[in-house]
Amino acid sequence: LSPALVGHTRAFEPVPLLLLTDVLHLGAGAVWLGGLVGLAVTLPVVASRERVVVALLTRFSSVAASALGLLAVTGSLMAWRILGSWSGLVETTYGRLLLVKIAVAGVVAAVAGFNRWRLLARVTTAAGHQDRTRGALVVRRVVLAEAGLLVVLAFGLLALVPSRRRHDAPMVIDLTTRSAEDQLLPTDQ
């Protein structure tokens, strides 16, 4: 919650909408990444129990798909409010990094789809105990790769880069007033 309260979306209007959107965005990302970590820890323990593995992966896949949808909707809304135009995607550093983030998110979604539609089927149709265990451990490796890519998304790209200021306006502080700290938002001139 704290990144939403102090993050780059606080500099754009309407603040309440963007704050809620940012909280939902961060929460969906946390559910997805946290679920992947939980899977990575749990899969070796339950790898030999076919029904448990299949149920676990199927349920998580549904939750992850919902989280991905929420991430796409909230991310699109925030990008629209922060960038202000389509040209902001290519004309600003923030926009170009956002395009890289979208590309990495696409790769992560493709890996997740591969995990769901190919590897889960492999675990489900495995002939024997060793094949099921081996299949579950392959799923675990792919889950770890997916989690690693999500960490790059969350911490490596946009989280450390400030967005452009509102309207790219110059920062002006009038030192003749008593409350210069209240003027730290850019002017609209």
Coordinates of C-alpha atoms in Angstrom, one line a residue:
L1 CA 0.0 0.0 0.0
S2 CA 2.8 2.5 0.8
P3 CA 4.2 2.6 -2.8
A4 CA 0.7 3.7 -3.9
L5 CA 0.6 6.5 -1.3
V6 CA 4.0 8.0 -2.2
G7 CA 4.4 6.7 -5.8
H8 CA 4.4 8.6 -9.1
T9 CA 0.6 8.4 -9.5
R10 CA 0.1 10.9 -6.7
A11 CA 1.3 13.7 -9.0
F12 CA -1.6 13.2 -11.4
E13 CA -5.3 13.9 -11.4
P14 CA -7.7 12.6 -10.3
V15 CA -5.7 11.5 -7.3
P16 CA -8.4 9.4 -5.6
L17 CA -9.0 7.4 -8.8
L18 CA -5.3 6.9 -9.4
L19 CA -4.6 6.0 -5.8
L20 CA -7.3 3.3 -5.9
T21 CA -6.0 2.1 -9.3
D22 CA -2.5 1.9 -8.0
V23 CA -3.5 0.0 -4.9
L24 CA -5.4 -2.5 -7.1
H25 CA -2.5 -2.8 -9.5
L26 CA 0.0 -3.4 -6.7
G27 CA -2.3 -5.9 -5.1
A28 CA -2.9 -7.9 -8.3
G29 CA 0.9 -8.0 -8.8
A30 CA 1.4 -9.2 -5.3
V31 CA -1.2 -11.9 -5.6
W32 CA 0.5 -13.1 -8.9
L33 CA 4.0 -13.0 -7.6
G34 CA 3.1 -14.3 -4.1
G35 CA 1.2 -17.2 -5.7
L36 CA 4.2 -18.1 -7.8
V37 CA 6.5 -18.2 -4.8
G38 CA 3.9 -20.3 -3.0
L39 CA 3.8 -22.7 -5.9
A40 CA 7.6 -22.9 -6.1
V41 CA 7.7 -23.8 -2.4
T42 CA 4.7 -26.2 -2.5
L43 CA 5.3 -28.1 -5.7
P44 CA 8.2 -30.2 -4.5
V45 CA 6.3 -31.3 -1.5
V46 CA 3.1 -32.4 -3.4
A47 CA 4.8 -33.4 -6.7
S48 CA 3.9 -37.1 -6.3
R49 CA 0.2 -36.5 -5.5
E50 CA -1.4 -36.1 -8.9
R51 CA -4.8 -34.8 -7.8
V52 CA -3.3 -32.3 -5.4
V53 CA -0.9 -31.0 -8.1
V54 CA -3.5 -30.7 -10.8
A55 CA -6.0 -29.0 -8.4
L56 CA -3.3 -26.6 -7.1
L57 CA -2.1 -25.6 -10.6
T58 CA -5.6 -25.3 -12.0
R59 CA -6.8 -23.1 -9.1
F60 CA -3.7 -20.9 -9.2
S61 CA -4.0 -20.5 -13.0
S62 CA -7.5 -19.1 -12.6
V63 CA -6.4 -16.7 -9.9
A64 CA -3.3 -15.6 -11.9
A65 CA -5.4 -15.0 -15.0
S66 CA -7.7 -12.8 -13.0
A67 CA -4.7 -10.9 -11.5
L68 CA -3.3 -10.5 -15.0
G69 CA -6.5 -9.0 -16.3
L70 CA -6.7 -6.6 -13.4
L71 CA -3.0 -5.6 -14.0
A72 CA -3.8 -4.9 -17.6
V73 CA -6.8 -2.8 -16.9
T74 CA -5.3 -0.8 -14.0
G75 CA -2.0 -0.4 -15.8
S76 CA -3.7 1.0 -18.9
L77 CA -5.7 3.5 -16.8
M78 CA -2.5 4.7 -15.0
A79 CA -0.5 4.9 -18.2
W80 CA -3.3 7.0 -19.8
R81 CA -3.4 9.4 -16.9
I82 CA 0.4 9.6 -16.5
L83 CA 1.4 9.9 -20.1
G84 CA -1.6 11.9 -21.3
S85 CA -1.2 10.9 -24.9
W86 CA -0.1 8.1 -27.2
S87 CA 2.9 10.1 -28.2
G88 CA 4.1 10.0 -24.6
L89 CA 4.8 6.3 -25.0
V90 CA 7.7 7.0 -27.5
E91 CA 8.6 10.6 -26.6
T92 CA 9.3 10.2 -22.9
T93 CA 11.7 7.9 -21.0
Y94 CA 8.9 6.8 -18.8
G95 CA 6.8 5.9 -21.9
R96 CA 9.6 3.9 -23.5
L97 CA 10.3 2.0 -20.3
L98 CA 6.6 1.3 -20.0
L99 CA 6.7 -0.2 -23.5
V100 CA 9.6 -2.5 -22.3
K101 CA 7.6 -3.4 -19.2
I102 CA 4.6 -4.3 -21.5
A103 CA 6.9 -6.5 -23.6
V104 CA 8.3 -8.3 -20.6
A105 CA 4.8 -8.7 -19.2
G106 CA 3.8 -10.3 -22.5
V107 CA 6.7 -12.7 -22.2
V108 CA 5.6 -13.5 -18.6
A109 CA 2.0 -14.1 -19.8
A110 CA 3.3 -16.4 -22.5
V111 CA 5.3 -18.4 -20.0
A112 CA 2.2 -18.6 -17.8
G113 CA 0.1 -19.8 -20.7
F114 CA 2.7 -22.4 -21.6
N115 CA 2.7 -23.5 -17.9
R116 CA -1.1 -23.8 -17.9
W117 CA -1.8 -25.3 -21.3
R118 CA 1.2 -27.4 -21.9
L119 CA 2.9 -28.4 -18.7
L120 CA -0.2 -28.9 -16.7
A121 CA -1.5 -31.2 -19.3
R122 CA 1.8 -33.1 -19.1
V123 CA 1.4 -33.6 -15.4
T124 CA -2.3 -34.6 -15.7
T125 CA -1.6 -37.3 -18.4
A126 CA 1.7 -38.6 -16.8
A127 CA 1.8 -42.4 -17.0
G128 CA 3.3 -43.1 -13.6
H129 CA 4.6 -41.7 -10.3
Q130 CA 8.0 -40.8 -11.6
D131 CA 6.6 -39.0 -14.7
R132 CA 4.1 -37.0 -12.5
T133 CA 6.9 -36.0 -10.1
R134 CA 9.2 -35.1 -13.0
G135 CA 6.4 -33.1 -14.6
A136 CA 5.6 -31.2 -11.4
L137 CA 9.3 -30.3 -11.0
V138 CA 9.5 -29.0 -14.6
V139 CA 6.4 -26.8 -13.8
R140 CA 8.3 -25.6 -10.7
R141 CA 11.3 -24.5 -12.8
V142 CA 9.1 -22.6 -15.2
V143 CA 7.2 -21.0 -12.2
L144 CA 10.6 -19.8 -10.9
A145 CA 11.4 -18.3 -14.3
E146 CA 8.1 -16.6 -14.3
A147 CA 8.6 -15.2 -10.8
G148 CA 12.1 -14.0 -11.8
L149 CA 10.6 -12.1 -14.8
L150 CA 7.9 -10.5 -12.5
V151 CA 10.6 -9.3 -10.1
V152 CA 12.4 -7.6 -13.0
L153 CA 9.1 -6.0 -13.9
A154 CA 8.2 -4.9 -10.4
F155 CA 11.6 -3.6 -9.2
G156 CA 13.8 -3.2 -12.3
L157 CA 11.9 -1.1 -14.7
L158 CA 9.3 1.4 -13.7
A159 CA 9.4 1.3 -9.9
L160 CA 12.8 3.0 -9.8
V161 CA 12.1 5.6 -12.6
P162 CA 10.1 8.7 -11.8
S163 CA 7.3 9.5 -14.2
R164 CA 7.2 12.8 -15.9
R165 CA 5.7 15.6 -13.8
R166 CA 2.2 16.8 -14.4
H167 CA 2.1 18.5 -17.8
D168 CA 5.9 18.5 -17.9
A169 CA 5.6 21.9 -16.3
P170 CA 8.6 23.7 -14.8
M171 CA 8.9 23.5 -11.0
V172 CA 8.4 27.0 -9.6
I173 CA 8.6 27.9 -5.9
D174 CA 7.8 31.3 -4.6
L175 CA 10.3 31.9 -1.7
T176 CA 8.4 35.0 -0.5
T177 CA 5.6 33.0 1.0
R178 CA 5.6 31.2 4.3
S179 CA 4.7 27.9 2.9
A180 CA 7.2 27.0 0.2
E181 CA 6.6 23.3 0.8
D182 CA 3.0 23.6 -0.3
Q183 CA 4.2 24.7 -3.7
L184 CA 6.3 21.6 -4.6
L185 CA 3.8 20.6 -7.2
P186 CA 4.6 21.9 -10.6
T187 CA 2.7 24.9 -12.0
D188 CA 0.3 24.6 -14.9
Q189 CA 2.0 27.5 -16.9

